mmCIF file with all atom_site columns, C-alpha atoms in Angstrom:
data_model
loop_
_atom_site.group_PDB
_atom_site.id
_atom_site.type_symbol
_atom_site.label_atom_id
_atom_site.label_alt_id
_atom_site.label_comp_id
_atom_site.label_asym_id
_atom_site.label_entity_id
_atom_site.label_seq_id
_atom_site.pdbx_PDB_ins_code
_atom_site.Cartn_x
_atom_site.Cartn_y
_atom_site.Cartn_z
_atom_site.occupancy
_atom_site.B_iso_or_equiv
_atom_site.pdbx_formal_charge
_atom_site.auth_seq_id
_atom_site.auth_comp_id
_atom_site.auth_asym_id
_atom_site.auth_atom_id
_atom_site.pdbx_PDB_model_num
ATOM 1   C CA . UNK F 1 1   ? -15.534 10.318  7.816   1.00 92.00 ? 190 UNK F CA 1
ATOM 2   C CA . UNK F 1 2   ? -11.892 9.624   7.140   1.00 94.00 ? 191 UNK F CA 1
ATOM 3   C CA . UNK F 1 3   ? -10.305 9.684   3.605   1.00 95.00 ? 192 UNK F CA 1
ATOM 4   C CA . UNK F 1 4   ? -7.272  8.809   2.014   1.00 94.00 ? 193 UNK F CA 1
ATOM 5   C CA . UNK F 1 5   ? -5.642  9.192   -0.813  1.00 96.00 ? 194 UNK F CA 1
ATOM 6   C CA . UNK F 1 6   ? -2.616  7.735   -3.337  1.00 97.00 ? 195 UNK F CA 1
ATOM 7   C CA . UNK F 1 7   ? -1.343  9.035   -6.152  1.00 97.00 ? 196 UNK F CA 1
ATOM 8   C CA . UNK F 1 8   ? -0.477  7.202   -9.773  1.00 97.00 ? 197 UNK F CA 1
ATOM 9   C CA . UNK F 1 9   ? 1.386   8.576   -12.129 1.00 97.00 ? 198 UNK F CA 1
ATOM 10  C CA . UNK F 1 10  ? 3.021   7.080   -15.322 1.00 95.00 ? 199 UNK F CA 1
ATOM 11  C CA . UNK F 1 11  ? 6.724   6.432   -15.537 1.00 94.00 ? 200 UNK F CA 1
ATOM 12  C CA . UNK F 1 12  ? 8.719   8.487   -18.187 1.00 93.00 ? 201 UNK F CA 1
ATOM 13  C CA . UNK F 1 13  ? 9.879   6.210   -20.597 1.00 90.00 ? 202 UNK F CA 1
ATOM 14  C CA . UNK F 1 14  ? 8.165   3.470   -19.954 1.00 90.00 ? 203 UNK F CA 1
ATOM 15  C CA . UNK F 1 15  ? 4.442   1.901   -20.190 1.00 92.00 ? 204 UNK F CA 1
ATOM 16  C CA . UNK F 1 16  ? 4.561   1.478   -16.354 1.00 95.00 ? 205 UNK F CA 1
ATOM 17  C CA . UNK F 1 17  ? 2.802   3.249   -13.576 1.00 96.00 ? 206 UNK F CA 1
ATOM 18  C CA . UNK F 1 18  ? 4.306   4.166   -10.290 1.00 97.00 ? 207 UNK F CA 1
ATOM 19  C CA . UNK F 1 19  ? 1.667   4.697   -7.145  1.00 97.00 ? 208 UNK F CA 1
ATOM 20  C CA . UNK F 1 20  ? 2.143   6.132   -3.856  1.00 97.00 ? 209 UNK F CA 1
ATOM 21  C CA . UNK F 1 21  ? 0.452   6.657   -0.583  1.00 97.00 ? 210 UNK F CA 1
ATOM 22  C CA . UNK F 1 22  ? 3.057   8.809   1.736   1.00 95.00 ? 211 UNK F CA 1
ATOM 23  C CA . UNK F 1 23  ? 6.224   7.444   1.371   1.00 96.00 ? 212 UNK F CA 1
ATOM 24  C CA . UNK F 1 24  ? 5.348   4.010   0.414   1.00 97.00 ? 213 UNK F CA 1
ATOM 25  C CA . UNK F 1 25  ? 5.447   2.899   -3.615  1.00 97.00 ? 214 UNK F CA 1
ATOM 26  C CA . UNK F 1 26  ? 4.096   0.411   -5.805  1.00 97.00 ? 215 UNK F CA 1
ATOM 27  C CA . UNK F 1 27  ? 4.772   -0.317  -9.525  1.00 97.00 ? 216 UNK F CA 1
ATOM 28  C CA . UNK F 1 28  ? 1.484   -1.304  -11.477 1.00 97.00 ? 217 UNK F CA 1
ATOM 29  C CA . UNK F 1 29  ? 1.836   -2.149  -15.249 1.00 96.00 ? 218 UNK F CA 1
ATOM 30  C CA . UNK F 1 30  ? 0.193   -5.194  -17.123 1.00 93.00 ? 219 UNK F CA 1
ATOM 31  C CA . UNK F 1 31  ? 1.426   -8.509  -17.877 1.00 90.00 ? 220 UNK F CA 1
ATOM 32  C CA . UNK F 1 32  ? 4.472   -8.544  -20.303 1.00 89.00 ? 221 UNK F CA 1
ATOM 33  C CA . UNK F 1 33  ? 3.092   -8.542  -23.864 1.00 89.00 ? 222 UNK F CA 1
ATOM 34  C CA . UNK F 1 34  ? -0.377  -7.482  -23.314 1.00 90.00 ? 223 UNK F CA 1
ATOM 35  C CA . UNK F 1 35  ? -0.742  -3.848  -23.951 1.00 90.00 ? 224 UNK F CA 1
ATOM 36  C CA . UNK F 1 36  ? 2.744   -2.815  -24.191 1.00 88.00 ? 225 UNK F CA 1
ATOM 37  C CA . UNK F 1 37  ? 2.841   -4.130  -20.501 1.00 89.00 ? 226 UNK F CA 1
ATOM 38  C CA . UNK F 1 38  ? 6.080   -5.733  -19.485 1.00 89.00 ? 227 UNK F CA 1
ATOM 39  C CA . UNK F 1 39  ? 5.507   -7.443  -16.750 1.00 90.00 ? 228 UNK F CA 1
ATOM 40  C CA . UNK F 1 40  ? 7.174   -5.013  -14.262 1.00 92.00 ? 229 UNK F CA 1
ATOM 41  C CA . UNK F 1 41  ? 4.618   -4.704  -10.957 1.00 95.00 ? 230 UNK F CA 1
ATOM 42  C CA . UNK F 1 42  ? 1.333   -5.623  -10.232 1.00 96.00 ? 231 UNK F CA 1
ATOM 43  C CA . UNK F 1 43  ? -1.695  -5.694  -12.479 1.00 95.00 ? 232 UNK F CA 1
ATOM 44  C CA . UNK F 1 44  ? -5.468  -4.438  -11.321 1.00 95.00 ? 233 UNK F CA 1
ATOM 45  C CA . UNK F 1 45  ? -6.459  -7.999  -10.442 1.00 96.00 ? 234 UNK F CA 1
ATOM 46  C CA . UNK F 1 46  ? -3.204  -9.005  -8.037  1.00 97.00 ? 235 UNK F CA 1
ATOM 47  C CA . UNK F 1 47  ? -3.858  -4.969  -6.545  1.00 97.00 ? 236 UNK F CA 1
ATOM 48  C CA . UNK F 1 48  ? -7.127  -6.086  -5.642  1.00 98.00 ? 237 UNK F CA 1
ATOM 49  C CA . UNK F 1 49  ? -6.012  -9.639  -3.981  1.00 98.00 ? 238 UNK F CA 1
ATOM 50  C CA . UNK F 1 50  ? -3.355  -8.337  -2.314  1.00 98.00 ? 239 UNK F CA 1
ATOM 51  C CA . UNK F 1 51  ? -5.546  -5.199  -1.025  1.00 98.00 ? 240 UNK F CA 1
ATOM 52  C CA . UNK F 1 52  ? -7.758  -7.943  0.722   1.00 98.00 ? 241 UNK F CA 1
ATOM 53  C CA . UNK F 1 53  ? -5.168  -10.517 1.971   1.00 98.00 ? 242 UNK F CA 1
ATOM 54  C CA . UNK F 1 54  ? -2.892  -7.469  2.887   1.00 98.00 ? 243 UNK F CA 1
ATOM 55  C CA . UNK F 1 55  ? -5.796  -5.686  5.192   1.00 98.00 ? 244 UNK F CA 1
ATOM 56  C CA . UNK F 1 56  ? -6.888  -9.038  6.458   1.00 98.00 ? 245 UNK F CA 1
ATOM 57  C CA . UNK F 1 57  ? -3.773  -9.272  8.052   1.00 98.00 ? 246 UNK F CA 1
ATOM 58  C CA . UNK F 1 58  ? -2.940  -5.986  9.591   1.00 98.00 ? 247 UNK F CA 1
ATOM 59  C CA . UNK F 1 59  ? -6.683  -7.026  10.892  1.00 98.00 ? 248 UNK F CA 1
ATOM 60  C CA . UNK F 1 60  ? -5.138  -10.051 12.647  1.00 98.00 ? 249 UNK F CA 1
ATOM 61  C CA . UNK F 1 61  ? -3.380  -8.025  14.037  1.00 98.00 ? 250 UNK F CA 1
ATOM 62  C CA . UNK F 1 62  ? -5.156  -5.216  15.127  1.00 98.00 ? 251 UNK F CA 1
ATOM 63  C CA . UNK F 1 63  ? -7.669  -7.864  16.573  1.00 98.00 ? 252 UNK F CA 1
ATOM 64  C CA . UNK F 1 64  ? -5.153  -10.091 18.478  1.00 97.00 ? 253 UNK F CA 1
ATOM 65  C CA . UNK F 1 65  ? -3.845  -6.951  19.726  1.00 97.00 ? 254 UNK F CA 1
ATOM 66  C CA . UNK F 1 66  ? -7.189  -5.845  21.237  1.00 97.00 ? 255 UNK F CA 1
ATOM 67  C CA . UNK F 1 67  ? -7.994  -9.402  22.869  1.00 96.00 ? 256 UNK F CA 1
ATOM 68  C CA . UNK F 1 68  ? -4.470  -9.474  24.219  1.00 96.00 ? 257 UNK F CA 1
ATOM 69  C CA . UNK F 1 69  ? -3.454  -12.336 22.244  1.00 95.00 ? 258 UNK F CA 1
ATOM 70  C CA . UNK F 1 70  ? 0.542   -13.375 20.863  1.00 96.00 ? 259 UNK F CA 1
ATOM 71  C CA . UNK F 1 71  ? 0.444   -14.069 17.554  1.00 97.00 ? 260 UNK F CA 1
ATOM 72  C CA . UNK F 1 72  ? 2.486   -16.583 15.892  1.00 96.00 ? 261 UNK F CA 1
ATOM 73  C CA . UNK F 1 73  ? 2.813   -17.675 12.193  1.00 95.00 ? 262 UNK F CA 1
ATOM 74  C CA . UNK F 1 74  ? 0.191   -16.082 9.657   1.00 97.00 ? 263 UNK F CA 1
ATOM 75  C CA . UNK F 1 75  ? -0.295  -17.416 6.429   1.00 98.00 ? 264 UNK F CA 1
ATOM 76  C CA . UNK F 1 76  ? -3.113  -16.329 3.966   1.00 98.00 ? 265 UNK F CA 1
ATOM 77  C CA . UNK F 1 77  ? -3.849  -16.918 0.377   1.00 98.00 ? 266 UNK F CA 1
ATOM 78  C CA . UNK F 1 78  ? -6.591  -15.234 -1.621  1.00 98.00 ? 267 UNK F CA 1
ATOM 79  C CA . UNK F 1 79  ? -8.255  -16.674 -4.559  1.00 98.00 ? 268 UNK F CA 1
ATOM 80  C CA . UNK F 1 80  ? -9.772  -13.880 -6.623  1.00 98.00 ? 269 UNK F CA 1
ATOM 81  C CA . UNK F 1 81  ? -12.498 -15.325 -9.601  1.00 98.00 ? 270 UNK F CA 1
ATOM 82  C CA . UNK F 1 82  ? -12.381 -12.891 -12.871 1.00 97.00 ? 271 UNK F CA 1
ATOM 83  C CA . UNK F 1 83  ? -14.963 -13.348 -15.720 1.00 97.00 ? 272 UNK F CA 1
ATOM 84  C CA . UNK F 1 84  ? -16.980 -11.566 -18.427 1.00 97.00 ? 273 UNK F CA 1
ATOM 85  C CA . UNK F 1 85  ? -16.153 -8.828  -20.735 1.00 96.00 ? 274 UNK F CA 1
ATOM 86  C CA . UNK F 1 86  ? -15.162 -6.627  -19.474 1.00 95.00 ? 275 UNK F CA 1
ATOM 87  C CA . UNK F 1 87  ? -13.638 -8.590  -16.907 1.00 94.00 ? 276 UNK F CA 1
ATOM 88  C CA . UNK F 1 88  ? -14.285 -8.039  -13.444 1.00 96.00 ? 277 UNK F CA 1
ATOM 89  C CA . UNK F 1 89  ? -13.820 -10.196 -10.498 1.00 96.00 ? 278 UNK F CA 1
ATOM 90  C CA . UNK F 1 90  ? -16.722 -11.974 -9.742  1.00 96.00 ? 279 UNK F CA 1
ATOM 91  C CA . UNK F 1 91  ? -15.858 -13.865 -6.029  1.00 97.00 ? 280 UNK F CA 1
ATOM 92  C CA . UNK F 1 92  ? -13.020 -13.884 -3.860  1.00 98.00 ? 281 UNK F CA 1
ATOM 93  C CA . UNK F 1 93  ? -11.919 -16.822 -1.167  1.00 98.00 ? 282 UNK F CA 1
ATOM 94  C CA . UNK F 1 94  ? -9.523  -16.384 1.253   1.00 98.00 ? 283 UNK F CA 1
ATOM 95  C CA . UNK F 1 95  ? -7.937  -19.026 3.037   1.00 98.00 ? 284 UNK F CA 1
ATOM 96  C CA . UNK F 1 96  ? -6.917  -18.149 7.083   1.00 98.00 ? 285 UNK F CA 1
ATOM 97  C CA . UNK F 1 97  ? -4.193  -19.529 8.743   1.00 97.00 ? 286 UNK F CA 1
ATOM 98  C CA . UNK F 1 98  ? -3.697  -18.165 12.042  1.00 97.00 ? 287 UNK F CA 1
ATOM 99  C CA . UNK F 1 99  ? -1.972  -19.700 15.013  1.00 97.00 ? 288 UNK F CA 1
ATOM 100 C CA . UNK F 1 100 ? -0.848  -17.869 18.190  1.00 95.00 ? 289 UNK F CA 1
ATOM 101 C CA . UNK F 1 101 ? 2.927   -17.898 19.612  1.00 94.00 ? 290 UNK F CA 1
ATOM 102 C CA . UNK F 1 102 ? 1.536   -21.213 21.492  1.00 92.00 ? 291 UNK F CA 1
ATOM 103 C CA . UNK F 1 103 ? 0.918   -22.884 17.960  1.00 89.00 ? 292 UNK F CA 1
ATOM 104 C CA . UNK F 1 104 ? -2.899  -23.207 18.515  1.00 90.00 ? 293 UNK F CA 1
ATOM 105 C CA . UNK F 1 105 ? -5.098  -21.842 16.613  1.00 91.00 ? 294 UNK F CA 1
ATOM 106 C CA . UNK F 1 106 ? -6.445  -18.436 16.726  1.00 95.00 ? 295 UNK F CA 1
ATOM 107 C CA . UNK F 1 107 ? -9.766  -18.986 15.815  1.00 96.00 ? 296 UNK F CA 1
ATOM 108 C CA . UNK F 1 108 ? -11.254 -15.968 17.761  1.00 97.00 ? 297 UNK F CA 1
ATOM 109 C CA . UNK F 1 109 ? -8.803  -13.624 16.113  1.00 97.00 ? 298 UNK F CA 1
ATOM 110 C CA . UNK F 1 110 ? -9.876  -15.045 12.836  1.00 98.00 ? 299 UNK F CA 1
ATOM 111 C CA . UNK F 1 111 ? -13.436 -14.309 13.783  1.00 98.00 ? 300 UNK F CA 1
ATOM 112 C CA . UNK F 1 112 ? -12.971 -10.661 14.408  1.00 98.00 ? 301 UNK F CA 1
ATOM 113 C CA . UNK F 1 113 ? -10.528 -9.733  11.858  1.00 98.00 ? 302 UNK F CA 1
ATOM 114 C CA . UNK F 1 114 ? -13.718 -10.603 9.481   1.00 98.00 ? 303 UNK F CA 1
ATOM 115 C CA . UNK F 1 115 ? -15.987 -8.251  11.984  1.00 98.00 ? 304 UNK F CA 1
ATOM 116 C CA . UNK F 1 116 ? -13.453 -5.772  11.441  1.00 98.00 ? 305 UNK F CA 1
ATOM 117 C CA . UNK F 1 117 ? -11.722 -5.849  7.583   1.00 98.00 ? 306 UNK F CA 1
ATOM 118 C CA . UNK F 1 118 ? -11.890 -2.762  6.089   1.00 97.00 ? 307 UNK F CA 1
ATOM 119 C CA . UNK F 1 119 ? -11.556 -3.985  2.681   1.00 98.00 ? 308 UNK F CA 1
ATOM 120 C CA . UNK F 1 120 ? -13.357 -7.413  3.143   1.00 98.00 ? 309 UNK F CA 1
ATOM 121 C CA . UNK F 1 121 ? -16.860 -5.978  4.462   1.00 97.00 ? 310 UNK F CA 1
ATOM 122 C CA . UNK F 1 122 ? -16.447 -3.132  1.688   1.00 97.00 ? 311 UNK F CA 1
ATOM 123 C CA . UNK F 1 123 ? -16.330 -5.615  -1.033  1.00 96.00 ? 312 UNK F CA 1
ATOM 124 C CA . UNK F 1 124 ? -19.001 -7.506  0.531   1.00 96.00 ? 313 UNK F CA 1
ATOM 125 C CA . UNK F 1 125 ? -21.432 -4.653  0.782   1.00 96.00 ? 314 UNK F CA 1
ATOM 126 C CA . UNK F 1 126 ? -20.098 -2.947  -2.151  1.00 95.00 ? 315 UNK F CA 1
ATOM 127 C CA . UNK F 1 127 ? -18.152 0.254   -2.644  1.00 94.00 ? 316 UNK F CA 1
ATOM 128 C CA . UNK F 1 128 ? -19.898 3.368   -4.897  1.00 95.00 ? 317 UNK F CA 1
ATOM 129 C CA . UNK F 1 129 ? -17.247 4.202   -7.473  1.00 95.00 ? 318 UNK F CA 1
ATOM 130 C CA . UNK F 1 130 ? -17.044 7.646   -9.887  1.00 95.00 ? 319 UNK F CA 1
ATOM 131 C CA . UNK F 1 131 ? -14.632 8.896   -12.358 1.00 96.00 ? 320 UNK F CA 1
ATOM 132 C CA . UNK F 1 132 ? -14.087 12.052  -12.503 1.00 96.00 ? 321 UNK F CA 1
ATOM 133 C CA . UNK F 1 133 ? -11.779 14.020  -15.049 1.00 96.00 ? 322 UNK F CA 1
ATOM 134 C CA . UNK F 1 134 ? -9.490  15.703  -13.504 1.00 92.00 ? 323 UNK F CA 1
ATOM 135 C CA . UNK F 1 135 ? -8.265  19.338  -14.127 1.00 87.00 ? 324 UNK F CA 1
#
């Protein structure tokens, strides 16, 4: 099994929280008004789309890569569905645009980007989540 792990802590002086995984950061913080958010990074919700459009296409291209394939433009929106109290996303669509260097296309790439996304088939079969206090 192979684990990773980021880190999130709060940002003196302000409401904001800063996350990292190795040398890579991300400021999360809610949308301006709402809970002393002010509108400065990403929310839970746009964390979550992004997680599954983002992997989706390092997928492309870990799967075009495999069959030997250029790619060419990539374009991929993801429509995440929130209801309920407490809210919590209820479906996700993503919409696939994939064409190799040729302009055709890439429909086979497509098809095993979605054999292969890590976060896609998680969500789909459902992840087990704790919370644990910490020391």
């Amino acid at each position: 099994m192979v684990a990773i792990t980021v880190e999130l802590r709060n940002v003196e002086g302000t409401q904001v929280a800063m996350g990292w995984a190795g040398s890579h950061t991300i400021v999360v913080d809610r949308p301006e008004g709402k809970a002393g958010g002010q509108g400065l990074g990403f929310n839970g919700a746009q964390l979550l789309a992004l997680a599954l459009g983002g992997c989706f296409c390092n997928d492309l291209r870990y799967a075009a890569d495999e069959m030997g394939v250029s790619l060419g433009k990539i374009a991929i929106s993801v429509i995440l569905e929130l209801e309920g109290k407490p809210i919590i996303a209820k479906s996700a669509v993503m919409k696939v645009a994939c064409h190799g260097q040729d302009g055709r296309r890439a429909e086979q790439v497509v098809e095993r980007a979605k054999a292969i996304c890590m976060v896609a088939n998680s969500l789909a079969r459902g992840v087990a989540v704790s919370i644990e206090r910490a020391a």
